[in-house]
Short mmCIF file of C-alpha atoms in Angstrom, two decimals:
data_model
loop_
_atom_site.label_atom_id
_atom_site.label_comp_id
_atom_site.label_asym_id
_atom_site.label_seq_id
_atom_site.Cartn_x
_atom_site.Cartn_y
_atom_site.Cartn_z
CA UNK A 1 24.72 64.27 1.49
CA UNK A 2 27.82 62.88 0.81
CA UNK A 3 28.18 59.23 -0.87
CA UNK A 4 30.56 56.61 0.42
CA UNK A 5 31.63 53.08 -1.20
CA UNK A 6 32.80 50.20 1.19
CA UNK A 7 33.85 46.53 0.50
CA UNK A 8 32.78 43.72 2.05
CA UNK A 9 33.57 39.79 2.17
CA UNK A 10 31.29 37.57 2.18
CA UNK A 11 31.15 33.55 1.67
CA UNK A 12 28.76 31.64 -0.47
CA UNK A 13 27.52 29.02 -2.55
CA UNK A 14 27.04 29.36 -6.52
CA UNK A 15 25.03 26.72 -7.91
CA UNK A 16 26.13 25.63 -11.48
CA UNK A 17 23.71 23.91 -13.74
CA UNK A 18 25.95 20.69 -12.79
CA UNK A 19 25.58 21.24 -8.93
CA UNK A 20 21.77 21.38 -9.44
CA UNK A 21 21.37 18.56 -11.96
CA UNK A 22 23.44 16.64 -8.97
CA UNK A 23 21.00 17.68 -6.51
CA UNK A 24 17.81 16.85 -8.61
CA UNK A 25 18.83 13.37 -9.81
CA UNK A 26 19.35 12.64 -5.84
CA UNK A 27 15.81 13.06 -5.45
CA UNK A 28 14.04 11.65 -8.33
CA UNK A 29 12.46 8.41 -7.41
CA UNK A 30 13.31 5.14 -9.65
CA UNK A 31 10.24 5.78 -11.53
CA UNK A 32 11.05 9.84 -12.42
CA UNK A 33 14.83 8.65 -12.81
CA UNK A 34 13.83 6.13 -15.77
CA UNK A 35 11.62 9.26 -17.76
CA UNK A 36 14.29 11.48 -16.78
CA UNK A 37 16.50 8.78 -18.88
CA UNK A 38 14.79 7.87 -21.51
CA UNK A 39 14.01 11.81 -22.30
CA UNK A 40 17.77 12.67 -22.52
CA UNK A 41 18.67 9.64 -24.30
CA UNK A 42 16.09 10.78 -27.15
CA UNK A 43 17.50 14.37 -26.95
CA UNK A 44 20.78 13.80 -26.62
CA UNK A 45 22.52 11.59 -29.63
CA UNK A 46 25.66 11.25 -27.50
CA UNK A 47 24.41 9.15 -25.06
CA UNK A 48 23.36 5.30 -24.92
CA UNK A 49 22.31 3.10 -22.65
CA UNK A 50 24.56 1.03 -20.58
CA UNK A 51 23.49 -2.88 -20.35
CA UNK A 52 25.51 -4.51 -17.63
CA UNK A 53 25.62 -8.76 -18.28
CA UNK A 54 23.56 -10.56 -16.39
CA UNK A 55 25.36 -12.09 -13.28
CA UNK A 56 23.80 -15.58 -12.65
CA UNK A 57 25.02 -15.20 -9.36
CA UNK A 58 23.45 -11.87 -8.46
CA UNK A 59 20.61 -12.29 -5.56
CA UNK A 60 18.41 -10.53 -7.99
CA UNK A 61 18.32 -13.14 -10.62
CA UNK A 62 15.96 -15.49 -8.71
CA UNK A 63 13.98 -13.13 -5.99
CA UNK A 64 12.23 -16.67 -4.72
CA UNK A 65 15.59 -18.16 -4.22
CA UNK A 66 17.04 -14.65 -2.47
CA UNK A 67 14.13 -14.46 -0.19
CA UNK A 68 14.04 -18.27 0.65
CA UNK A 69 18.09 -18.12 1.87
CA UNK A 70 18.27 -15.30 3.49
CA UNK A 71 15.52 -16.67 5.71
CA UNK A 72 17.86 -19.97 5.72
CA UNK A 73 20.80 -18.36 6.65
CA UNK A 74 19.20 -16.00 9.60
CA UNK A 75 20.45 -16.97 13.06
CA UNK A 76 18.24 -19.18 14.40
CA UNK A 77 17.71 -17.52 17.72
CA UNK A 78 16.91 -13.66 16.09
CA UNK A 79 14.53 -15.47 13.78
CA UNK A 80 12.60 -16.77 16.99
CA UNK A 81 12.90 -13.60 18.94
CA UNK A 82 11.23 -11.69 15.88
CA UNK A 83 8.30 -13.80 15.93
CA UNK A 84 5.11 -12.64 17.59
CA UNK A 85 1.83 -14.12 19.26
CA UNK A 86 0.38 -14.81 15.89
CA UNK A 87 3.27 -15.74 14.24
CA UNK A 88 4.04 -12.50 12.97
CA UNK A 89 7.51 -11.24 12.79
CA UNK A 90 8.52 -8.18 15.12
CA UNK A 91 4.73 -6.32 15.18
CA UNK A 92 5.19 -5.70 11.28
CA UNK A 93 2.29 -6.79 9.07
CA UNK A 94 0.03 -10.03 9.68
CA UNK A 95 0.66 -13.13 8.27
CA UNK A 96 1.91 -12.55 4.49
CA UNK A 97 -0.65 -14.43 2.84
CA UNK A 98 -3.22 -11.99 4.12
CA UNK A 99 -2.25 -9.55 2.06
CA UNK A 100 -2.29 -12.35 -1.28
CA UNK A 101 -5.05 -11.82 -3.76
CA UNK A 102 -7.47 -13.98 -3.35
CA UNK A 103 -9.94 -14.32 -6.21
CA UNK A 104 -12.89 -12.56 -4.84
CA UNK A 105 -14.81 -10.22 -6.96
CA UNK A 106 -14.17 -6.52 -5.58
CA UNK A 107 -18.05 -5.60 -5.98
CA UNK A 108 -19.05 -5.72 -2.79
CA UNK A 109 -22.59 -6.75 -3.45
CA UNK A 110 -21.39 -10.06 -5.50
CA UNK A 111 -18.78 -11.10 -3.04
CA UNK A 112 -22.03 -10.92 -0.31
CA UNK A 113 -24.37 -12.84 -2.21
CA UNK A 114 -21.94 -15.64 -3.03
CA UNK A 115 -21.67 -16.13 0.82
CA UNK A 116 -25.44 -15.70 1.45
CA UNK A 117 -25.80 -18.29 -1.46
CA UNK A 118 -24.40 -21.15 0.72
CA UNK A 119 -27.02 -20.25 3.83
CA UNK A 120 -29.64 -18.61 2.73
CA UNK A 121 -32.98 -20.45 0.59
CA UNK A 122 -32.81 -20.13 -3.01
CA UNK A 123 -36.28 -17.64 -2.97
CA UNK A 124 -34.54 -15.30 -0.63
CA UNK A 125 -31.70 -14.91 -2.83
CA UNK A 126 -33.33 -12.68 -5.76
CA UNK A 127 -34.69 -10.24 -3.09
CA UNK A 128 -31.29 -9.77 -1.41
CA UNK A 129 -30.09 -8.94 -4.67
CA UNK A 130 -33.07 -6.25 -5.07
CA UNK A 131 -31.66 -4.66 -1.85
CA UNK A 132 -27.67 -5.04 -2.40
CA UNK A 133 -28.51 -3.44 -6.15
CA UNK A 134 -29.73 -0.50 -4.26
CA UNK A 135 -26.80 -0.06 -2.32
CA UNK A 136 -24.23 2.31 -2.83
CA UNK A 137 -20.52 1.42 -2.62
CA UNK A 138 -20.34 1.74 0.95
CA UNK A 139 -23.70 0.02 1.61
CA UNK A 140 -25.88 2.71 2.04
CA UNK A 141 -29.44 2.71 0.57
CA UNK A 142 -29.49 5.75 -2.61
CA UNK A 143 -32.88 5.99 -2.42
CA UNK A 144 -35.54 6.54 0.85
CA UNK A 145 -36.59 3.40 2.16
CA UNK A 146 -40.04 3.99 1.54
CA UNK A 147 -39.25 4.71 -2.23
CA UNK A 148 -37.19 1.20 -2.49
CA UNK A 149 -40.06 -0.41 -0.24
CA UNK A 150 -42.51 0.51 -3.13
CA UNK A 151 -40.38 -0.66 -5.87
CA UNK A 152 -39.90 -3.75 -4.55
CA UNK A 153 -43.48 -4.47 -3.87
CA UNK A 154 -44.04 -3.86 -8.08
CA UNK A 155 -40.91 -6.11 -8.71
CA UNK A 156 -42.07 -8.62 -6.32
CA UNK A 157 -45.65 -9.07 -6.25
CA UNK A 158 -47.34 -10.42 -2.85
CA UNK A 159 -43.78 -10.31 -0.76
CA UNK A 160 -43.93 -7.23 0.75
CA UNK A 161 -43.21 -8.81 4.25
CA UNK A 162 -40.64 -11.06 2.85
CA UNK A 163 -39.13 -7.42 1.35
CA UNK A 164 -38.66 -6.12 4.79
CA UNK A 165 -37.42 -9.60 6.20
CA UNK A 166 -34.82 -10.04 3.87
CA UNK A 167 -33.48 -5.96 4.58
CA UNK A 168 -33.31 -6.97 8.55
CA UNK A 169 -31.27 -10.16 7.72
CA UNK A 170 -28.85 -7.94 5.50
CA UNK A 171 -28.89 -5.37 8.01
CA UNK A 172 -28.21 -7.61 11.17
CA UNK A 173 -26.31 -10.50 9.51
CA UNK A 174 -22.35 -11.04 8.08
CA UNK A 175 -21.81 -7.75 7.50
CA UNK A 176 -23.79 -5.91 10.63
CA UNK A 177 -25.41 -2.43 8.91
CA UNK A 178 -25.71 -3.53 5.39
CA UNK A 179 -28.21 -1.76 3.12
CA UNK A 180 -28.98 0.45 6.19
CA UNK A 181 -30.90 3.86 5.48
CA UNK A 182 -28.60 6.16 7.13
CA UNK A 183 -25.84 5.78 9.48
CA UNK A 184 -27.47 6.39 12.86
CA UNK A 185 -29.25 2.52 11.50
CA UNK A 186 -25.94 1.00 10.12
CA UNK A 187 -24.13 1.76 13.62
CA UNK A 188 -27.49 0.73 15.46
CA UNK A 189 -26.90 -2.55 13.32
CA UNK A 190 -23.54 -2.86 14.82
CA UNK A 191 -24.36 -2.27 18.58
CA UNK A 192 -27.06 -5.08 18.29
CA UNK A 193 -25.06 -8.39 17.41
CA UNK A 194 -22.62 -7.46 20.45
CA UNK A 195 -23.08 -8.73 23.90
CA UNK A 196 -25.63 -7.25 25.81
CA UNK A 197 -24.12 -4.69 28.54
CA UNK A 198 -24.55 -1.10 29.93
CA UNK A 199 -22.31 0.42 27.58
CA UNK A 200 -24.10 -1.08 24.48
CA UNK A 201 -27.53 -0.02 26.19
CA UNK A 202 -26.60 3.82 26.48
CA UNK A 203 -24.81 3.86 22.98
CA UNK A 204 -27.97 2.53 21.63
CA UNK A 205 -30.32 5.06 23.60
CA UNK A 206 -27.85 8.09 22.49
CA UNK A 207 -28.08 6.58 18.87
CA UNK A 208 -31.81 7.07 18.94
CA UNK A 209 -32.01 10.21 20.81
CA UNK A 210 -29.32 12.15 21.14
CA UNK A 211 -27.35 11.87 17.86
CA UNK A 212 -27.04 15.99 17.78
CA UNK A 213 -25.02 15.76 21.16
CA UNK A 214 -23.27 12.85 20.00
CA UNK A 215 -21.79 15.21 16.84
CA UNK A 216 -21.08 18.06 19.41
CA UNK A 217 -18.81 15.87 21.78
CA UNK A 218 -20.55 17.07 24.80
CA UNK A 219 -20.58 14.66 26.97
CA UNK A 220 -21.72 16.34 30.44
CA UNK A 221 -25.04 17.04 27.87
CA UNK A 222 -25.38 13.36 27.46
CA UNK A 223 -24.74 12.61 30.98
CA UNK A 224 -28.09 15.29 31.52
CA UNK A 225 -30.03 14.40 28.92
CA UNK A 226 -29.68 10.56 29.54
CA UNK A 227 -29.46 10.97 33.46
CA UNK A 228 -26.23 8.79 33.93
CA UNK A 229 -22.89 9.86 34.69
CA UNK A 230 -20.14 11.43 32.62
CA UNK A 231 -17.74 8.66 32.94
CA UNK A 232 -20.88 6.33 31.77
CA UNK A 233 -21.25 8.08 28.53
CA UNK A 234 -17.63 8.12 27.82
CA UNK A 235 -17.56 4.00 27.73
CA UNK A 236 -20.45 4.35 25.43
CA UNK A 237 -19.42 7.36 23.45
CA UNK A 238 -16.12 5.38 22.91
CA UNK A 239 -18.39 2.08 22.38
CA UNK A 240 -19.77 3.94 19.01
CA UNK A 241 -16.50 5.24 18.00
CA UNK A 242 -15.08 1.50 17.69
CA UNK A 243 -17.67 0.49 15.21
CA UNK A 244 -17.37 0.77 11.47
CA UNK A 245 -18.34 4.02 9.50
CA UNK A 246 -19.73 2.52 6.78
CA UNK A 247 -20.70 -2.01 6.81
CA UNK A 248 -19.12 -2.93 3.74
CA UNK A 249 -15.80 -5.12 3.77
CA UNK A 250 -12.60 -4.55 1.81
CA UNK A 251 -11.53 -7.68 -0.33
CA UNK A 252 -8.29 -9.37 1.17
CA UNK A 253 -6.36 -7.40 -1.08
CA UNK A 254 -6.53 -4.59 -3.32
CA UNK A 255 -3.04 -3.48 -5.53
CA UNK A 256 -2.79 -1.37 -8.18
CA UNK A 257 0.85 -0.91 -8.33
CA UNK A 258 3.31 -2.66 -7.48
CA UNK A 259 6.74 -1.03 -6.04
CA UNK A 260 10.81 -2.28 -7.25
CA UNK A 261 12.58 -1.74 -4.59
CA UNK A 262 16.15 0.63 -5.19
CA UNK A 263 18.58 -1.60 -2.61
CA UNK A 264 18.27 -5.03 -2.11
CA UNK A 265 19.92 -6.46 1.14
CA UNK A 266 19.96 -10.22 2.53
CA UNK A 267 21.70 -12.32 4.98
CA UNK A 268 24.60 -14.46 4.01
CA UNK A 269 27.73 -15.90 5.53
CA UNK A 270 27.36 -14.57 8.21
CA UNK A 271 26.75 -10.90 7.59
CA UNK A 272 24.33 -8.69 5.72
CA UNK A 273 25.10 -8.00 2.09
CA UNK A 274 23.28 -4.51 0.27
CA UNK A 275 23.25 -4.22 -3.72
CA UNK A 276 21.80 -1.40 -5.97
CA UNK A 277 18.74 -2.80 -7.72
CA UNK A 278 19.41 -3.27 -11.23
CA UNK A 279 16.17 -2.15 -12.56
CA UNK A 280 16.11 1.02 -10.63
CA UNK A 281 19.50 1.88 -10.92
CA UNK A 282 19.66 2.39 -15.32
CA UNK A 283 23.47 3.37 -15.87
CA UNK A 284 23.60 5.27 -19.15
CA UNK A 285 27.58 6.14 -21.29
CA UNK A 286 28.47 8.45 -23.76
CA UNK A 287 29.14 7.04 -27.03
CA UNK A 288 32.48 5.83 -27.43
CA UNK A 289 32.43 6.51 -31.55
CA UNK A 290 31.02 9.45 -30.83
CA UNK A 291 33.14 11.27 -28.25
CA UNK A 292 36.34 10.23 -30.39
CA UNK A 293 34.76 11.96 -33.20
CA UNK A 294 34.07 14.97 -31.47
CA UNK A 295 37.93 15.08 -30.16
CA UNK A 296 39.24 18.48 -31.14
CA UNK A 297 36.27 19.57 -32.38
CA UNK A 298 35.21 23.44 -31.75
CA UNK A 299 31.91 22.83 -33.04
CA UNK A 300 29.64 24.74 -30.49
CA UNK A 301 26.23 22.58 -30.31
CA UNK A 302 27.90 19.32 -29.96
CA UNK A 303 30.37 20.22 -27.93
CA UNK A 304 27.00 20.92 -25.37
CA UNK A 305 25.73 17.82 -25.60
CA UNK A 306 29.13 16.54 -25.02
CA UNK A 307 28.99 18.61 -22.13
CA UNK A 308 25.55 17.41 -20.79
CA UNK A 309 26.32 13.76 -21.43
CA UNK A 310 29.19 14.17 -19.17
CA UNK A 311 27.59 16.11 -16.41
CA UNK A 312 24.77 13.38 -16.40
CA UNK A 313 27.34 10.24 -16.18
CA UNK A 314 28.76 11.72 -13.36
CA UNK A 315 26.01 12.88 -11.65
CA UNK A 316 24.39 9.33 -12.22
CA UNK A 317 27.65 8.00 -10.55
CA UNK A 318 26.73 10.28 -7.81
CA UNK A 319 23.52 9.49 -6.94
CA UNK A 320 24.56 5.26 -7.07
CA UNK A 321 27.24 6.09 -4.77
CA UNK A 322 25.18 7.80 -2.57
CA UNK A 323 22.86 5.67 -2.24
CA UNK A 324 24.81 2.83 -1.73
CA UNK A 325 26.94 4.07 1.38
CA UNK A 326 23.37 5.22 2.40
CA UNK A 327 21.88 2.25 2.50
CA UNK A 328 24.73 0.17 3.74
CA UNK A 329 24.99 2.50 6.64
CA UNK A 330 21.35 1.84 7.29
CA UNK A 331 21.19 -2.10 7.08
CA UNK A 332 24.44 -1.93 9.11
CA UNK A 333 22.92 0.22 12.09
CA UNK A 334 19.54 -1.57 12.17
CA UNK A 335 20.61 -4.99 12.10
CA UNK A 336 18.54 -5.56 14.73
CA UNK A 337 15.71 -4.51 13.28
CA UNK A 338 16.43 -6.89 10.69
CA UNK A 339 16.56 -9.86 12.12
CA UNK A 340 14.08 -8.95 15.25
CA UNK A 341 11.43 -7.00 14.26
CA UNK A 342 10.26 -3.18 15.12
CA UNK A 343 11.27 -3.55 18.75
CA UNK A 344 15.31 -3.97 17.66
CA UNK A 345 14.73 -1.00 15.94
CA UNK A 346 17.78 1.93 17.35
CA UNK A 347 17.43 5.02 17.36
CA UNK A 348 19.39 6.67 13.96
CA UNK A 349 18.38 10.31 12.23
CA UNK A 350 19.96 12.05 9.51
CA UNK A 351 22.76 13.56 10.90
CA UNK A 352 24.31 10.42 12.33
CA UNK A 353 24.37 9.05 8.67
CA UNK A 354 25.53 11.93 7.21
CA UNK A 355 28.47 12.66 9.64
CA UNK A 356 28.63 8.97 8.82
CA UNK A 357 29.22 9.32 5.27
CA UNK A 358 30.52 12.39 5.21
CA UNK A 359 28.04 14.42 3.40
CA UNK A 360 25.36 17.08 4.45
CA UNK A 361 22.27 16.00 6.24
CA UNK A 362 19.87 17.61 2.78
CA UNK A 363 21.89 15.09 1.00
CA UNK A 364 20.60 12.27 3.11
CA UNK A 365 17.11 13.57 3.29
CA UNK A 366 17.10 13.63 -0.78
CA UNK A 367 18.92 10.54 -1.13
CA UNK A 368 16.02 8.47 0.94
CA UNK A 369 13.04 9.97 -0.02
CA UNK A 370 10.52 7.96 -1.95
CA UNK A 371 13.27 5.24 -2.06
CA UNK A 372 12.58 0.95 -1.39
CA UNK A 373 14.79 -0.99 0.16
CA UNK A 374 13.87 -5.56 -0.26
CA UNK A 375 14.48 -7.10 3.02
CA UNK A 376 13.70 -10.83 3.97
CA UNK A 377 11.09 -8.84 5.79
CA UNK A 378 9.46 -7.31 2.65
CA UNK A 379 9.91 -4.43 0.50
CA UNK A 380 9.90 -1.48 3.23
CA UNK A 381 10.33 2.72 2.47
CA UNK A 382 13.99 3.51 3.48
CA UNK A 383 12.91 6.21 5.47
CA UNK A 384 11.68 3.82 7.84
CA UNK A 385 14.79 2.45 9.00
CA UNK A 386 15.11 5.91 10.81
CA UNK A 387 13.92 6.40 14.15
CA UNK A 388 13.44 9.42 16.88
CA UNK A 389 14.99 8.83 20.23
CA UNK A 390 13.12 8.45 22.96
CA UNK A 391 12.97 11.38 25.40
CA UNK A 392 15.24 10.42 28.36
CA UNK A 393 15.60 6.78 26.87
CA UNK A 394 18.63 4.59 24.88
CA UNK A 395 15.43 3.58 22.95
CA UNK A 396 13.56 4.84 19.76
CA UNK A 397 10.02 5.94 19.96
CA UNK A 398 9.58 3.43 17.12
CA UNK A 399 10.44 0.59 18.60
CA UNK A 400 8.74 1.46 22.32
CA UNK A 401 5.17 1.58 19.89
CA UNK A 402 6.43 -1.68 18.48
CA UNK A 403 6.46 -3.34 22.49
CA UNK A 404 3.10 -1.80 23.03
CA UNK A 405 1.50 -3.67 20.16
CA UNK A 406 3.17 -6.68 21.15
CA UNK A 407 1.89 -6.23 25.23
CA UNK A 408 -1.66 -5.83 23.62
CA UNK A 409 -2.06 -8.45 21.16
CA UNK A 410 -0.35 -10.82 24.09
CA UNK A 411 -2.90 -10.01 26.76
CA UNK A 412 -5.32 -11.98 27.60
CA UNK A 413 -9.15 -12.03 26.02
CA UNK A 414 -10.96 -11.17 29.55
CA UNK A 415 -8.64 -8.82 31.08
CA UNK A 416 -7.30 -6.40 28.42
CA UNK A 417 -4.50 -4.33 29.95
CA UNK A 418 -5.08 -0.33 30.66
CA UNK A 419 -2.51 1.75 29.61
CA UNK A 420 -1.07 2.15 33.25
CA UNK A 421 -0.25 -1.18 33.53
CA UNK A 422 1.75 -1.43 30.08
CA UNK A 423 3.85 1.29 31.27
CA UNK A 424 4.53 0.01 34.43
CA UNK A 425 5.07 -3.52 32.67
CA UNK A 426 7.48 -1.72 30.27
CA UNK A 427 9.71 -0.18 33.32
CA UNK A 428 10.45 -3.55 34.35
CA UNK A 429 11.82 -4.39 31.22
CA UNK A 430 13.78 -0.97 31.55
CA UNK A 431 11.97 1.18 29.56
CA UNK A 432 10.19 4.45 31.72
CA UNK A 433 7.34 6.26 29.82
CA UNK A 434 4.24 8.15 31.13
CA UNK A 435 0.92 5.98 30.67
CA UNK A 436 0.14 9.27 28.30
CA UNK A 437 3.01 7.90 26.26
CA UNK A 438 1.16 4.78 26.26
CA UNK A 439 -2.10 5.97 25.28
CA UNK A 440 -0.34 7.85 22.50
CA UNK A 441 1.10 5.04 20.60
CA UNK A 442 -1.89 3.33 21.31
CA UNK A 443 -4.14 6.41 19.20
CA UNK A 444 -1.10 5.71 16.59
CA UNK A 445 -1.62 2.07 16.47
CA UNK A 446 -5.99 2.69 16.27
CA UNK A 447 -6.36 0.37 19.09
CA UNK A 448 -9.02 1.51 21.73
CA UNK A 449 -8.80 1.62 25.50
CA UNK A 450 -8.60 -1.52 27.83
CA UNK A 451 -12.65 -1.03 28.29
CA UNK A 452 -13.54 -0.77 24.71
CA UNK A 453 -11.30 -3.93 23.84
CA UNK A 454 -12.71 -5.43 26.98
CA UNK A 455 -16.46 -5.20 25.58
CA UNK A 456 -15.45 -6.00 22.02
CA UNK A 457 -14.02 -9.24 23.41
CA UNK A 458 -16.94 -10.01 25.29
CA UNK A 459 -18.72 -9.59 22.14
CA UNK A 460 -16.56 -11.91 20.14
CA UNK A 461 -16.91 -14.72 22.61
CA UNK A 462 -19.95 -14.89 23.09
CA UNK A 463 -20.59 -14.78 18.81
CA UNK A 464 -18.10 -17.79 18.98
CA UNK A 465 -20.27 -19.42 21.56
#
């Protein structure tokens, strides 16, 4: 066996320490950025932190002001063509002040009784509290009702009746299903204060019957067991699946964090304007003092630190830049979106920015990941102002969901549009999809068929009546 050598050439990438502390300090988020900071700064004597002055005129020295003008100085006819129905802009959240805190207590059972205090009579009150006590967090009874029944009889001598009263009136009042024994009750709960119709009467039957089935997903077992047709059980299969899985109600609002956005951007003369935020964007320096000391020096340990306080600055330098052609790219390209709402929203995906910018599509990817950009539309991930192209369409997917919503919450109360319809609506406005399409961005939006909004309007009405 004889050996033989050959040479080869090959082309490739070495990663230095500085190429991959680049890379990293793209990713980090504003919050890992600032530990990453203050870390080195405590390690590293050579470095200090770089306070810019404050800029009276910067937008972010008065974010009421910002947000108030660059609402002002929107064009008046984008700022109407972004408003929905409801007075929502472009399909995005509900009205704002939704979302505002608003002072109730977030246990559940307090937040009920201060409602039932201003209906129900005083005596009643001290045995809904016996219940709601008994009530897990998501309104579930802990214990068996028999057990609870017992305990209240003791607690409450000679109003056993008035025990059992007072559970139907939680269980079929404000919050249908309250203090309900299991959830075959709860959902029972649900199905009663709705308008009376076939669909509710089958849903109720399979509740009582035929909850086994219902857990399988057979329906032709249903149909057989309950001696109706398939397409029959389906309207009240998908009946059951609207209601709630548990009867308790979230508060208005619930934070626990707040988020500072990375790039602020607003409207003004005339064009749209991006900045760095200045609290997620810390700039750090290297010592002036100390880098003219260490001029000429050979000494081995300090001239590494030297090192590493350089490599951060400019990698630091980097990731600003970066982000900042980023994000201008982005508020430039969805202006529409901007000003309009979701359904302005263009197609864009990584590679079109980063041909853009001139830099590799991973850098883009790193550069927007877990990243905020403030808008006069609210404080939105910058991932979302990318958007998939829609299959044989000049349209994004995004923005084709965005129409759907709008077609839905536009239609009217008694005659709820099927999917069919919205996608033949949609081609007249120039925009072909499949009513499959449809019924997909409808899953994606949690809004049921035409029939189960049609009986869940039914239902409202006739609780308004």
């Amino acid at each position: 066996m004889k050996g033989t050598l050959r040479g080869t050439m090959a082309q490739g990438v070495n990663l230095t320490p500085q190429l991959l502390q680049s890379i990293r300090l793209l990713q980090l988020t504003s919050q890992q950025l600032a530990t990453e900071l203050q870390q080195t700064l405590e390690r590293n004597p050579l470095l200090e932190q770089d306070e810019p002055e404050l800029e009276t005129e910067s937008p972010e020295s008065d974010i009421a002001g910002f947000e108030a003008a660059a609402w002002d100085e929107l064009p008046e006819p984008a700022f109407l063509a972004g408003m929905g129905s409801n007075g929502s802009f472009g399909g995005l959240d509900d009205d704002a002040t939704a979302r505002i805190a608003d002072g109730e207590s977030t246990d559940m059972r307090q937040r009920l009784l201060s409602r039932l205090a201003l209906e129900w009579a005083a005596g009643d009150l001290p045995l809904a509290a016996f219940w709601l006590d008994r009530c897990d967090d998501n309104g579930y009874l802990e214990q068996s009702l028999d057990e609870l029944q017992a305990e209240g009889e003791i607690e409450f001598p000679g109003r056993a009746d008035d025990l059992s009263v007072v559970r139907q009136r939680l269980l079929h009042g404000e919050w249908p299903g309250m203090a309900a024994a299991d959830p075959t009750e709860c959902l029972s709960a649900q199905l009663r204060v709705l308008a009376a119709s076939d669909a509710r009467s089958l849903a109720l039957r399979i509740l009582a019957d035929h909850v086994e089935l219902l857990a399988a997903h057979d329906d032709t077992a249903l149909a057989t067991a309950l001696s109706v047709d398939v397409a029959a059980v389906r309207d009240a299969v998908a009946l059951i699946l609207s209601l709630r899985a548990h009867p308790v109600e979230a508060p208005a609002s619930v934070e626990d964090s707040h988020i500072v956005p990375d790039v602020v951007t607003w409207f003004a003369g005339g064009a749209w304007r991006v900045a760095l935020g200045r609290h997620t964007t810390p700039r750090v320096r290297i010592s002036a003092h100390c880098e003219r000391a260490l001029a000429g020096s050979d000494h081995t340990v300090l001239r590494g630190l030297l090192d590493e306080a350089r490599w951060l600055v400019r990698g630091l330098a980097m990731r600003n830049d970066t982000l900042m052609r980023t994000a201008q790219l982005l508020v430039e390209r969805q202006r529409g979106f901007l000003e309009q709402g979701d359904e302005a929203i263009l197609p864009l995906t990584l590679r079109e920015v980063a041909d853009a910018i001139g830099v590799h599509e991973s850098t883009v990817s790193r550069i927007v990941a877990g990243k905020y950009i403030q808008t006069p539309r609210g404080t939105i991930e910058l991932k979302r102002l990318f958007a998939v192209r829609l299959e044989g369409a000049d349209v994004s997917g995004s923005a084709v969901r965005a129409m759907v919503k709008r077609l839905i919450d536009d239609e009217p109360r008694h005659a709820p549009l099927a999917d069919d319809v919205i996608a033949g609506i949609l081609a007249r406005q120039g925009v072909r999809i499949a009513r499959r399409t449809v019924a997909k961005y409808r899953d994606q939006l949690s809004i049921g068929p035409a029939k189960a909004r049609s009986i869940r309007s039914a239902a409202a009405l006739q609780v308004a009546a």
